PDB file of N, CA, C and O in Angstrom:
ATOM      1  N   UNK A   1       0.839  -1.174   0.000  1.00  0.00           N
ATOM      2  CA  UNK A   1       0.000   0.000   0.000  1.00  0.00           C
ATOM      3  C   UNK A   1       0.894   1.251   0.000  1.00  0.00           C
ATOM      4  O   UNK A   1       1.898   1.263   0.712  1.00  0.00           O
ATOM      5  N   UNK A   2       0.512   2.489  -0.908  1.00  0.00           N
ATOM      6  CA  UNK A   2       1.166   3.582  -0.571  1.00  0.00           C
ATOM      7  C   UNK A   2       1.100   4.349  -0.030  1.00  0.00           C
ATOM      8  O   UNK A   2      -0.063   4.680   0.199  1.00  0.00           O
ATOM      9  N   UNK A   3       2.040   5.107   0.509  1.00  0.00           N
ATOM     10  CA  UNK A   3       2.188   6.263   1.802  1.00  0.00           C
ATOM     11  C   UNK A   3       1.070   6.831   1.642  1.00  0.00           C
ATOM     12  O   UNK A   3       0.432   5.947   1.069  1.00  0.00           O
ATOM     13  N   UNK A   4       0.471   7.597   1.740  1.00  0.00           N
ATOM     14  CA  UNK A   4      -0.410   8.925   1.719  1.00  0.00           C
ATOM     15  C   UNK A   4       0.562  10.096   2.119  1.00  0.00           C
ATOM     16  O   UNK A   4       1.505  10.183   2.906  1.00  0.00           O
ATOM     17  N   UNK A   5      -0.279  11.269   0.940  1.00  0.00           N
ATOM     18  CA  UNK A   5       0.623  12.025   1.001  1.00  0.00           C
ATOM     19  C   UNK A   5      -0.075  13.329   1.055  1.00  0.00           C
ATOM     20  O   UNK A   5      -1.210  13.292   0.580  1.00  0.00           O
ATOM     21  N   UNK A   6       0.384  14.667   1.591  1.00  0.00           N
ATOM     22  CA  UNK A   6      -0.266  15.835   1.140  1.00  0.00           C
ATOM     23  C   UNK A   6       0.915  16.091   1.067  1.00  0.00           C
ATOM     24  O   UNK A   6       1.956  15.558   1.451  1.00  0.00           O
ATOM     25  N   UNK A   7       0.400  17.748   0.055  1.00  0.00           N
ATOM     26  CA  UNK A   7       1.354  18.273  -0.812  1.00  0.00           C
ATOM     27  C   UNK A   7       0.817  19.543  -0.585  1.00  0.00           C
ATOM     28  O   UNK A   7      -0.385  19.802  -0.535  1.00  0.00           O
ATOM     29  N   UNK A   8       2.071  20.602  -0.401  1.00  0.00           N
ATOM     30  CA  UNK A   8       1.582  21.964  -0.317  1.00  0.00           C
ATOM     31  C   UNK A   8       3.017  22.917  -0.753  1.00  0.00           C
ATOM     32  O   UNK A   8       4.182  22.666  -0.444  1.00  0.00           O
ATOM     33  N   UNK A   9       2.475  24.118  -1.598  1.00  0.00           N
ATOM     34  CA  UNK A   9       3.408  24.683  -2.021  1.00  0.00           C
ATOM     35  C   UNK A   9       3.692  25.904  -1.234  1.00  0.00           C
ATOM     36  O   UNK A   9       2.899  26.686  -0.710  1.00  0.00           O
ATOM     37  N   UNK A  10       5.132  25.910  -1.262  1.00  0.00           N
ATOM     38  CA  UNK A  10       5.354  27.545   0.093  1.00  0.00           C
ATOM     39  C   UNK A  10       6.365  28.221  -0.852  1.00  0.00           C
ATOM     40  O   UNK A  10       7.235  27.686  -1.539  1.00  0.00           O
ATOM     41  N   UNK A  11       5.985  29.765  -0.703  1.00  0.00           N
ATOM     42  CA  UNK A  11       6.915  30.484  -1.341  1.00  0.00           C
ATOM     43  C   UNK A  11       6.993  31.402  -0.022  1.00  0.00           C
ATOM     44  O   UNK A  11       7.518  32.501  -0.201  1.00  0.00           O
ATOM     45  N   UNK A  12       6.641  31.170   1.000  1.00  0.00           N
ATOM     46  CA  UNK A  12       6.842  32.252   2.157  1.00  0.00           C
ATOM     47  C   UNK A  12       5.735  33.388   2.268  1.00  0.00           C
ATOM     48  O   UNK A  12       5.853  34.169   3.213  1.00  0.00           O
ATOM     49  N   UNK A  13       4.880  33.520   1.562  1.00  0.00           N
ATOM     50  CA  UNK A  13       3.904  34.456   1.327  1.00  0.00           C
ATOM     51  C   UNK A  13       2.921  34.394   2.519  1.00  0.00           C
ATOM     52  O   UNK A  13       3.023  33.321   3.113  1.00  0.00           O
ATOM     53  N   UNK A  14       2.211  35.039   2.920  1.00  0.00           N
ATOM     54  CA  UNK A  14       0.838  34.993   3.855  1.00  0.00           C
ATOM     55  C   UNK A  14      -0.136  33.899   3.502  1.00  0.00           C
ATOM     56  O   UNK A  14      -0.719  33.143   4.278  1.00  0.00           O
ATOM     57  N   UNK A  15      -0.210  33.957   2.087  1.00  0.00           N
ATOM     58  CA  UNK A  15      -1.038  32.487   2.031  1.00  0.00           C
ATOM     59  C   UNK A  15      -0.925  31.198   2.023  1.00  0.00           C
ATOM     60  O   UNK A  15      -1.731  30.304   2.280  1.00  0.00           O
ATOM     61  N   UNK A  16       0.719  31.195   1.533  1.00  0.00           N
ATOM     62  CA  UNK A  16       1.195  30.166   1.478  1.00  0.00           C
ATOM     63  C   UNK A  16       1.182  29.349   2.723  1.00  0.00           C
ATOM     64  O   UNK A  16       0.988  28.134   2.692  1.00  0.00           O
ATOM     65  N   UNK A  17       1.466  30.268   4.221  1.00  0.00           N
ATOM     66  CA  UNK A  17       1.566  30.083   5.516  1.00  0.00           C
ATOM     67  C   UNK A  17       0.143  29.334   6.243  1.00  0.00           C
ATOM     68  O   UNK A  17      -0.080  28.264   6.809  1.00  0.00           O
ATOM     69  N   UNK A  18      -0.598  30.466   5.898  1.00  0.00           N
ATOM     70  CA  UNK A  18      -2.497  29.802   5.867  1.00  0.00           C
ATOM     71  C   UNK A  18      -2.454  28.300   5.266  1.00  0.00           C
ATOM     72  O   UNK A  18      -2.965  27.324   5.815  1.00  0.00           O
ATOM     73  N   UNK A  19      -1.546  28.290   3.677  1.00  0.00           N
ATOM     74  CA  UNK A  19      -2.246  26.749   2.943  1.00  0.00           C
ATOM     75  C   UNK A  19      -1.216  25.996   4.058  1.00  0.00           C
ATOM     76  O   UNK A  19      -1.868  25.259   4.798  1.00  0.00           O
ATOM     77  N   UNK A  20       0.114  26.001   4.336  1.00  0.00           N
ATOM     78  CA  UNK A  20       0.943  25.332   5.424  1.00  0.00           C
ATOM     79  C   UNK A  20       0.147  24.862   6.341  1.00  0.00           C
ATOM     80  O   UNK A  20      -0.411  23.776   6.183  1.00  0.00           O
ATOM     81  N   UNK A  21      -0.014  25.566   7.371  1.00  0.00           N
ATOM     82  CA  UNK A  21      -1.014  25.259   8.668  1.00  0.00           C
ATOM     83  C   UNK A  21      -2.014  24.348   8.380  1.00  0.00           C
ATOM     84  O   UNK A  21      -2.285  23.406   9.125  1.00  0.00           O
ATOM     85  N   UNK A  22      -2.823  24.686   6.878  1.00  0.00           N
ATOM     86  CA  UNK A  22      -4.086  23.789   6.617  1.00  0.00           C
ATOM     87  C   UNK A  22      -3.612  22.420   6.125  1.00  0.00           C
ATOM     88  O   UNK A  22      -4.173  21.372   6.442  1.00  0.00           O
ATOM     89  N   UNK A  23      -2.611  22.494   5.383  1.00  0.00           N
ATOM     90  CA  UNK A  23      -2.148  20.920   5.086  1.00  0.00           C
ATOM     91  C   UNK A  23      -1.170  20.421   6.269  1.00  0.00           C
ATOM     92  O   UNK A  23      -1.351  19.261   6.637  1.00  0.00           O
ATOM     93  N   UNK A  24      -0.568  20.860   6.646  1.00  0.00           N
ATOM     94  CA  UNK A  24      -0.801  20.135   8.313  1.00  0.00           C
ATOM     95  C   UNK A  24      -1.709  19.639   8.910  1.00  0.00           C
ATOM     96  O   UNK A  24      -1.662  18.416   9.039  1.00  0.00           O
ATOM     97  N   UNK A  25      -2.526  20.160   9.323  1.00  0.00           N
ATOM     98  CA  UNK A  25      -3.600  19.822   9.761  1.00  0.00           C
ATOM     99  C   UNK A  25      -4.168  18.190   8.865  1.00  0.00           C
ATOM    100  O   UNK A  25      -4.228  17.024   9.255  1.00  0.00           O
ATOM    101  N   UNK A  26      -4.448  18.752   7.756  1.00  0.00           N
ATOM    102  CA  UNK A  26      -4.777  17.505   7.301  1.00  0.00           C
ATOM    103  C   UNK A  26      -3.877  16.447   6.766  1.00  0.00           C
ATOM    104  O   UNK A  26      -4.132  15.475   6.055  1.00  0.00           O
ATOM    105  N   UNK A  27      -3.067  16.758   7.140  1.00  0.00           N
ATOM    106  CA  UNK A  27      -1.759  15.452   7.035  1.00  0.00           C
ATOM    107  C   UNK A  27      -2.055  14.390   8.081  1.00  0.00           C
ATOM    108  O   UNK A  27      -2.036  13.163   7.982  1.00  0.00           O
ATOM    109  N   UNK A  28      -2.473  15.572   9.617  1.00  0.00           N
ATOM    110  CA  UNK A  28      -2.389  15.156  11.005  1.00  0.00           C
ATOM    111  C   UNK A  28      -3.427  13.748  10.661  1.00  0.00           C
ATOM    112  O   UNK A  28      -3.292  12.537  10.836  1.00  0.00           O
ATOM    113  N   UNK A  29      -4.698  14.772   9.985  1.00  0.00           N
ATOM    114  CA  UNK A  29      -6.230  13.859  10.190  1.00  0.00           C
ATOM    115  C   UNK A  29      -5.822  12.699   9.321  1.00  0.00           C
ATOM    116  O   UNK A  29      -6.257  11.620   9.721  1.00  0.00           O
ATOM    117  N   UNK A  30      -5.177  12.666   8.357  1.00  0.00           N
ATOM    118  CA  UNK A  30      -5.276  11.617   7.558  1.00  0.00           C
ATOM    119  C   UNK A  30      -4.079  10.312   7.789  1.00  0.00           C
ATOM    120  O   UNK A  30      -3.816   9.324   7.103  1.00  0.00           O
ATOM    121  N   UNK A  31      -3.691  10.672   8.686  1.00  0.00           N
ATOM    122  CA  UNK A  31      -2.244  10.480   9.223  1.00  0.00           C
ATOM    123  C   UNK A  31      -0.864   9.734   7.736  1.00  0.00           C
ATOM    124  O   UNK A  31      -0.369   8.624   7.540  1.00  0.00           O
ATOM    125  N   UNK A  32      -0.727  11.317   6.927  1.00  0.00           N
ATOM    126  CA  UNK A  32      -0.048  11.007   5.854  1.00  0.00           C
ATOM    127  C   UNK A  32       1.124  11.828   6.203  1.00  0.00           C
ATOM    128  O   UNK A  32       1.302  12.469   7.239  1.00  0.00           O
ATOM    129  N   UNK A  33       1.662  11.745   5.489  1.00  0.00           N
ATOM    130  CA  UNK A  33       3.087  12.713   5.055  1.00  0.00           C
ATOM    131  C   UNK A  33       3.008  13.862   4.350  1.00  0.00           C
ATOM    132  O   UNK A  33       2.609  13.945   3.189  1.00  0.00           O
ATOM    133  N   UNK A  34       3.374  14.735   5.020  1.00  0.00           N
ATOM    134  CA  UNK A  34       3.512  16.121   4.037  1.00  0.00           C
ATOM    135  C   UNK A  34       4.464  16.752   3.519  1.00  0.00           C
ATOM    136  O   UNK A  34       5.353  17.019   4.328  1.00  0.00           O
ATOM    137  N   UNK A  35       4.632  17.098   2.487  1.00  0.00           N
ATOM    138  CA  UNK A  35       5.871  17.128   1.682  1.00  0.00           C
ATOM    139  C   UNK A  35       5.000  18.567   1.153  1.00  0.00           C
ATOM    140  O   UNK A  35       3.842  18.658   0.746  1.00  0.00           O
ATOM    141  N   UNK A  36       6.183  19.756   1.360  1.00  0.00           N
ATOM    142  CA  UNK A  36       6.590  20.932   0.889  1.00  0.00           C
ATOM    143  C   UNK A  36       7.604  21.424  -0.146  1.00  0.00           C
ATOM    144  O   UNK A  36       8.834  21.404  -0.139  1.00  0.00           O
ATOM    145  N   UNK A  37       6.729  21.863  -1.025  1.00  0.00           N
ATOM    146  CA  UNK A  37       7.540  22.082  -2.000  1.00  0.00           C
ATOM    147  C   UNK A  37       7.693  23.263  -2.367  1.00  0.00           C
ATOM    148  O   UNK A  37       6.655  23.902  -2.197  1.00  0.00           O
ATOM    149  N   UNK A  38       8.930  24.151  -3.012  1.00  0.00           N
ATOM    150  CA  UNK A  38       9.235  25.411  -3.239  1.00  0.00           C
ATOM    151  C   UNK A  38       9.574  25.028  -5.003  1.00  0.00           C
ATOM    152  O   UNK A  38      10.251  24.004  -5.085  1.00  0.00           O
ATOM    153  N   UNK A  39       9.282  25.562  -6.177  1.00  0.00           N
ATOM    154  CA  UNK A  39       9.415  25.556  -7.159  1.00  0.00           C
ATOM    155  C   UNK A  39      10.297  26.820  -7.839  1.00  0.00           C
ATOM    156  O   UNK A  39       9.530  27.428  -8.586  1.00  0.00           O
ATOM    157  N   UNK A  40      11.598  27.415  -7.846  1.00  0.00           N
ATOM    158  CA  UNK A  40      12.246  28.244  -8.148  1.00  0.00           C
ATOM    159  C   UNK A  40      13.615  27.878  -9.242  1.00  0.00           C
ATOM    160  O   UNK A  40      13.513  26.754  -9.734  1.00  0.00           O
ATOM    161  N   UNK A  41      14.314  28.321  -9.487  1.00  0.00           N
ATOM    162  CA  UNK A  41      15.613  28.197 -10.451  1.00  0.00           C
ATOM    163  C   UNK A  41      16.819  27.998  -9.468  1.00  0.00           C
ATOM    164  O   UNK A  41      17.362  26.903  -9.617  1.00  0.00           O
ATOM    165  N   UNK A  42      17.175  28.518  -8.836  1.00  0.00           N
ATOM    166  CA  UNK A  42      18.030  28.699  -7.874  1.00  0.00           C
ATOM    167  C   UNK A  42      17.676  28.109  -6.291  1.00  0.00           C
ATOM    168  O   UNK A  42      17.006  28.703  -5.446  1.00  0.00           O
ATOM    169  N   UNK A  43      18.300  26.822  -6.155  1.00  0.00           N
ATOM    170  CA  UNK A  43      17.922  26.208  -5.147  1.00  0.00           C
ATOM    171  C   UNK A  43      18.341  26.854  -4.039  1.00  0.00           C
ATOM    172  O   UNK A  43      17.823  26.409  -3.015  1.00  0.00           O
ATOM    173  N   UNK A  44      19.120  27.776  -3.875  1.00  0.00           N
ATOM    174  CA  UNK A  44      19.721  28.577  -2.710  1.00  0.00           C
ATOM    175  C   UNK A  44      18.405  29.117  -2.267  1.00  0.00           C
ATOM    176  O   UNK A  44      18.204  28.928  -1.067  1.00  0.00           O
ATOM    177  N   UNK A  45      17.601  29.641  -2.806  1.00  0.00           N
ATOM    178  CA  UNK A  45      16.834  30.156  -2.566  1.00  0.00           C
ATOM    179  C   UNK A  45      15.637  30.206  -2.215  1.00  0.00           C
ATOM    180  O   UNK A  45      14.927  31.192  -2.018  1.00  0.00           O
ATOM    181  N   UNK A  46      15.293  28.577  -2.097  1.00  0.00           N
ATOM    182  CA  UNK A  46      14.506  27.784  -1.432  1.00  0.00           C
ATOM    183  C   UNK A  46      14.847  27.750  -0.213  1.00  0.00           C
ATOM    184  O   UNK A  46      13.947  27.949   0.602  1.00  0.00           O
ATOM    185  N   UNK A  47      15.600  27.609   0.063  1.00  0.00           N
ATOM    186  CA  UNK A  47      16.644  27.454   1.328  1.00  0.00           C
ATOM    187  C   UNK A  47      16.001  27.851   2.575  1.00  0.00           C
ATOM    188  O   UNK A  47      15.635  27.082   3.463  1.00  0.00           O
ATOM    189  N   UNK A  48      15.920  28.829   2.564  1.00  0.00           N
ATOM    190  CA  UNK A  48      15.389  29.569   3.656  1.00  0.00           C
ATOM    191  C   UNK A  48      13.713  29.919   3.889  1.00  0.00           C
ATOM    192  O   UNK A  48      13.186  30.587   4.779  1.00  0.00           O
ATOM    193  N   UNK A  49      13.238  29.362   2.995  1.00  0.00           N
ATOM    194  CA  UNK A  49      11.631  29.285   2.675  1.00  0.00           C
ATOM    195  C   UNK A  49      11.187  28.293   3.471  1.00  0.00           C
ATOM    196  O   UNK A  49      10.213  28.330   4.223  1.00  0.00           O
ATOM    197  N   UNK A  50      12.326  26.940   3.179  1.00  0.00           N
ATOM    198  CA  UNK A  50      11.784  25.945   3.621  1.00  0.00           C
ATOM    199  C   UNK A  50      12.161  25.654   4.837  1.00  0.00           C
ATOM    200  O   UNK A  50      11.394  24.921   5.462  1.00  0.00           O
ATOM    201  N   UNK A  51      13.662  26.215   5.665  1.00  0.00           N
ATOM    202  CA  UNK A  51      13.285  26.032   6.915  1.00  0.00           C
ATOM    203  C   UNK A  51      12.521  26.983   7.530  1.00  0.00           C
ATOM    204  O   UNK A  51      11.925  26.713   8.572  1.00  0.00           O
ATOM    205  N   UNK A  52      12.457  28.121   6.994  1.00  0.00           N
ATOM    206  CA  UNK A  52      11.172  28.363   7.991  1.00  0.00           C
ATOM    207  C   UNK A  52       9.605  27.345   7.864  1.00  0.00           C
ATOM    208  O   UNK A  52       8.921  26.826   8.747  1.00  0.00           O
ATOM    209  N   UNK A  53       9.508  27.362   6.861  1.00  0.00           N
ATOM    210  CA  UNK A  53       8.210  25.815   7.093  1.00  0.00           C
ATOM    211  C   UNK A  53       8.615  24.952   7.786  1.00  0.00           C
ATOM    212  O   UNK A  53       7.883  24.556   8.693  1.00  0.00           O
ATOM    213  N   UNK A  54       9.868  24.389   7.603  1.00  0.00           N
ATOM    214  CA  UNK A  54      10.095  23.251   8.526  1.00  0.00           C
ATOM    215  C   UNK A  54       9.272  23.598  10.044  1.00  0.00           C
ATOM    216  O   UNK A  54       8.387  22.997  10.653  1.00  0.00           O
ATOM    217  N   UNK A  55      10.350  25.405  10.429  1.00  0.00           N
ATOM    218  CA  UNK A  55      10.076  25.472  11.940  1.00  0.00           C
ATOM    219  C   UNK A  55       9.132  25.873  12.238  1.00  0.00           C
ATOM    220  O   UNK A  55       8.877  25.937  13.441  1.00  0.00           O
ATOM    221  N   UNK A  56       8.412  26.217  11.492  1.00  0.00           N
ATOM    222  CA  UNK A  56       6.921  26.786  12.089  1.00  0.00           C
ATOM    223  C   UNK A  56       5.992  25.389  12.213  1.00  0.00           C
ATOM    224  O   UNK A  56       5.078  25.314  13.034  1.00  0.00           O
ATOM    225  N   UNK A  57       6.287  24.457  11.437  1.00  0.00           N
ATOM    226  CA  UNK A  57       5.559  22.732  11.769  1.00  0.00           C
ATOM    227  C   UNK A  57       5.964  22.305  13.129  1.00  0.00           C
ATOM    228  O   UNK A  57       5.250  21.574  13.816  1.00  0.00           O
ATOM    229  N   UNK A  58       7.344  22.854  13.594  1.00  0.00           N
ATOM    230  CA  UNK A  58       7.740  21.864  14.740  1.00  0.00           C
ATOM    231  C   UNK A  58       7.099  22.847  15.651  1.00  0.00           C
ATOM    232  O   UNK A  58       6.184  22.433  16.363  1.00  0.00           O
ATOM    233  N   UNK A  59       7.421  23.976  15.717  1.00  0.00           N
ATOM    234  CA  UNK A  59       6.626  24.711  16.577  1.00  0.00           C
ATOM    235  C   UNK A  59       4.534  24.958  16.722  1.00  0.00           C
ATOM    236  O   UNK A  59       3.790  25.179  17.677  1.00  0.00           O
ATOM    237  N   UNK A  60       4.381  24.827  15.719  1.00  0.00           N
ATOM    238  CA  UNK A  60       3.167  24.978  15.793  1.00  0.00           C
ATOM    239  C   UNK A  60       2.193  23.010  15.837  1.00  0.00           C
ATOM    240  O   UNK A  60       1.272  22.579  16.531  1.00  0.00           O
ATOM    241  N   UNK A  61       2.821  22.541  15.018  1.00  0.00           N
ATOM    242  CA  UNK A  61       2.553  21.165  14.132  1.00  0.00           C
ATOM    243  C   UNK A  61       2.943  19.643  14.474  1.00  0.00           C
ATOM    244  O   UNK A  61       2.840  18.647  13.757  1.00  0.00           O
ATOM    245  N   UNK A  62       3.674  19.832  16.472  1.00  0.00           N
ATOM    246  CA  UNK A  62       4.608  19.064  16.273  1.00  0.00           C
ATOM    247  C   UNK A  62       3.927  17.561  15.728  1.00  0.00           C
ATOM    248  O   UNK A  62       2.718  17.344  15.656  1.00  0.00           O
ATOM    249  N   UNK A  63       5.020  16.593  15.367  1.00  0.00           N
ATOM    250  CA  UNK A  63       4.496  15.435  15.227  1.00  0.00           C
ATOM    251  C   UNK A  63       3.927  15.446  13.392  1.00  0.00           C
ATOM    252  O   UNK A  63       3.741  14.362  12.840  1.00  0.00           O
ATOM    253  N   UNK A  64       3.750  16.513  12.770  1.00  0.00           N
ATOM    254  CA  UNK A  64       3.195  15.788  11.334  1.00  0.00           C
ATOM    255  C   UNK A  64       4.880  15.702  10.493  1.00  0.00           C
ATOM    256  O   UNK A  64       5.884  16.367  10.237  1.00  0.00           O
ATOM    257  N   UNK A  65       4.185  14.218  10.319  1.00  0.00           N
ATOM    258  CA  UNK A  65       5.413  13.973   9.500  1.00  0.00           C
ATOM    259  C   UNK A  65       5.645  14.322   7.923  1.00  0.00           C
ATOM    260  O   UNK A  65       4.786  14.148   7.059  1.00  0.00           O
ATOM    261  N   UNK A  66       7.073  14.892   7.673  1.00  0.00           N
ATOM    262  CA  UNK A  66       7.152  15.007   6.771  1.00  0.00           C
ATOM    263  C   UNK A  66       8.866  14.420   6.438  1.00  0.00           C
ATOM    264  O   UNK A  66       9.608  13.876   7.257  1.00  0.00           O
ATOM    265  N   UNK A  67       9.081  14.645   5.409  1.00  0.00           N
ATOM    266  CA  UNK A  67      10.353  13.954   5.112  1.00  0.00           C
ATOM    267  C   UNK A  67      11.363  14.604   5.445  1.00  0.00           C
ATOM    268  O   UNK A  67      11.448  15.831   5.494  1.00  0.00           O
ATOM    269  N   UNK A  68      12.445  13.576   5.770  1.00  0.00           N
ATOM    270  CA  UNK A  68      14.192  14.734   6.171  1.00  0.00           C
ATOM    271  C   UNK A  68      14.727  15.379   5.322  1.00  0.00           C
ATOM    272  O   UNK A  68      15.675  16.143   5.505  1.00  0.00           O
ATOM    273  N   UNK A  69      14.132  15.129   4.197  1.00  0.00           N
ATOM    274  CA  UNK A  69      15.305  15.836   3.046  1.00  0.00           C
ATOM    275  C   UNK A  69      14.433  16.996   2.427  1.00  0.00           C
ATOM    276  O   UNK A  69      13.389  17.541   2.785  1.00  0.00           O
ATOM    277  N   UNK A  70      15.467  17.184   1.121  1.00  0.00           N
ATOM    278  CA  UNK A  70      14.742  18.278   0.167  1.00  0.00           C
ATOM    279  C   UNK A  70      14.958  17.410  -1.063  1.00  0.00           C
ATOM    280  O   UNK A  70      15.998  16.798  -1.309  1.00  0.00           O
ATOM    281  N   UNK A  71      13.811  17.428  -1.838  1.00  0.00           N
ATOM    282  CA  UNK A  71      14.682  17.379  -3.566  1.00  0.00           C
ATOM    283  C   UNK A  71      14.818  18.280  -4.376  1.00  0.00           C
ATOM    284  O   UNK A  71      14.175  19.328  -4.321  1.00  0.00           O
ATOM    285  N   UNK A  72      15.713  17.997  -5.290  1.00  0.00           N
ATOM    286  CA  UNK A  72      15.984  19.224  -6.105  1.00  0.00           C
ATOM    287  C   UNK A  72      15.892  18.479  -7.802  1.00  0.00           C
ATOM    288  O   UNK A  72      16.466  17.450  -8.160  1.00  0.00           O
ATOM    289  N   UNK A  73      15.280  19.083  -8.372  1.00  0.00           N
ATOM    290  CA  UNK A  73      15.273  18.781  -9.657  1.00  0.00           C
ATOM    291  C   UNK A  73      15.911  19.683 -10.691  1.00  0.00           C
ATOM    292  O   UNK A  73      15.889  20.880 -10.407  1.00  0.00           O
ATOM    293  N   UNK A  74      16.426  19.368 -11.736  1.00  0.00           N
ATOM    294  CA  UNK A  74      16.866  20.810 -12.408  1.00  0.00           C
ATOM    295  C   UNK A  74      16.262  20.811 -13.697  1.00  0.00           C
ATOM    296  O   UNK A  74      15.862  19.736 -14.144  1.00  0.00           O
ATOM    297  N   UNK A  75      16.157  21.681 -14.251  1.00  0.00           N
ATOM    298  CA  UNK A  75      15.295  21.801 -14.951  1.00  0.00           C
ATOM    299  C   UNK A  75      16.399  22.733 -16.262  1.00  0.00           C
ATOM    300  O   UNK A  75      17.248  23.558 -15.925  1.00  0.00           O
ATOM    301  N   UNK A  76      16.125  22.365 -17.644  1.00  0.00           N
ATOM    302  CA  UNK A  76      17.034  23.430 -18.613  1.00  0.00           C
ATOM    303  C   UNK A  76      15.916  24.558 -18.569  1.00  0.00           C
ATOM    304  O   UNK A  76      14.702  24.517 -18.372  1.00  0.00           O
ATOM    305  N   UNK A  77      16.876  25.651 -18.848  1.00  0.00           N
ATOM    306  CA  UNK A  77      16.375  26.900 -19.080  1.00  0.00           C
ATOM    307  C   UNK A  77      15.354  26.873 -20.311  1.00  0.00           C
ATOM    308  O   UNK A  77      14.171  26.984 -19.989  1.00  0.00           O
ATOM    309  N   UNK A  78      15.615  26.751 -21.575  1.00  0.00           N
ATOM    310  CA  UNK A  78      15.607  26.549 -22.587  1.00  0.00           C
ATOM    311  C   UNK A  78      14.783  24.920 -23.028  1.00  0.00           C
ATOM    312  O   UNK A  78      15.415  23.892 -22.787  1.00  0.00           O
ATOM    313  N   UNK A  79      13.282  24.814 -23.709  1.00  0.00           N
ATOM    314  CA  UNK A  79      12.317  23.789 -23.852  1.00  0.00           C
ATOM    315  C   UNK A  79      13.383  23.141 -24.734  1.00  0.00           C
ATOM    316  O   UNK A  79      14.126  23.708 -25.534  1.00  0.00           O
ATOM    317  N   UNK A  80      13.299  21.629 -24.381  1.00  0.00           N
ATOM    318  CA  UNK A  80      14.130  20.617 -26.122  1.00  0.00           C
ATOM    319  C   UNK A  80      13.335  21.552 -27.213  1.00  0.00           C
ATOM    320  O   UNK A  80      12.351  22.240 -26.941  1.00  0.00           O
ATOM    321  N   UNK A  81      13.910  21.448 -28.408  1.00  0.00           N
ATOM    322  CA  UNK A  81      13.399  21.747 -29.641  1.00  0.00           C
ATOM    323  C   UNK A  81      13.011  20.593 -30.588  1.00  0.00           C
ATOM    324  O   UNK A  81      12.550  20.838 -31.702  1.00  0.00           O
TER     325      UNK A  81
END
């Protein structure tokens, strides 16, 4: 059987923070995994987006699990032709 999963995107914004809290929450109820994702060019710059999500879960969220890592995908600038 597979994990269950929620998925929520954070760019650090006010809403993003609101959708955070709410997919927590329902990570909690569903008892899945939540995985945060930041979508940018420059992974540096995720960086700091995502530990603050991290710490606002442990502080506010403790206990919903989500994964230890980050992934990073790269992506060309430029579509194949």
């Amino acid at each position: 059987m597979a994990t269950a999963r929620v998925v929520v995107g954070m760019d650090g914004s006010q809403g993003a923070v609101r959708a955070l809290d709410r997919a927590a929450q329902e990570a909690r109820s569903r008892a899945a995994v939540l995985d945060v994702v930041y979508a940018v060019t420059d992974r540096d710059a995720a960086a700091p987006v995502l530990a603050y999500a991290a710490s606002r879960l442990n502080d506010r969220r403790p206990g919903t699990p989500t994964p230890p890592h980050t992934r990073s995908r790269r992506r060309n600038a430029a579509a194949p032709a």
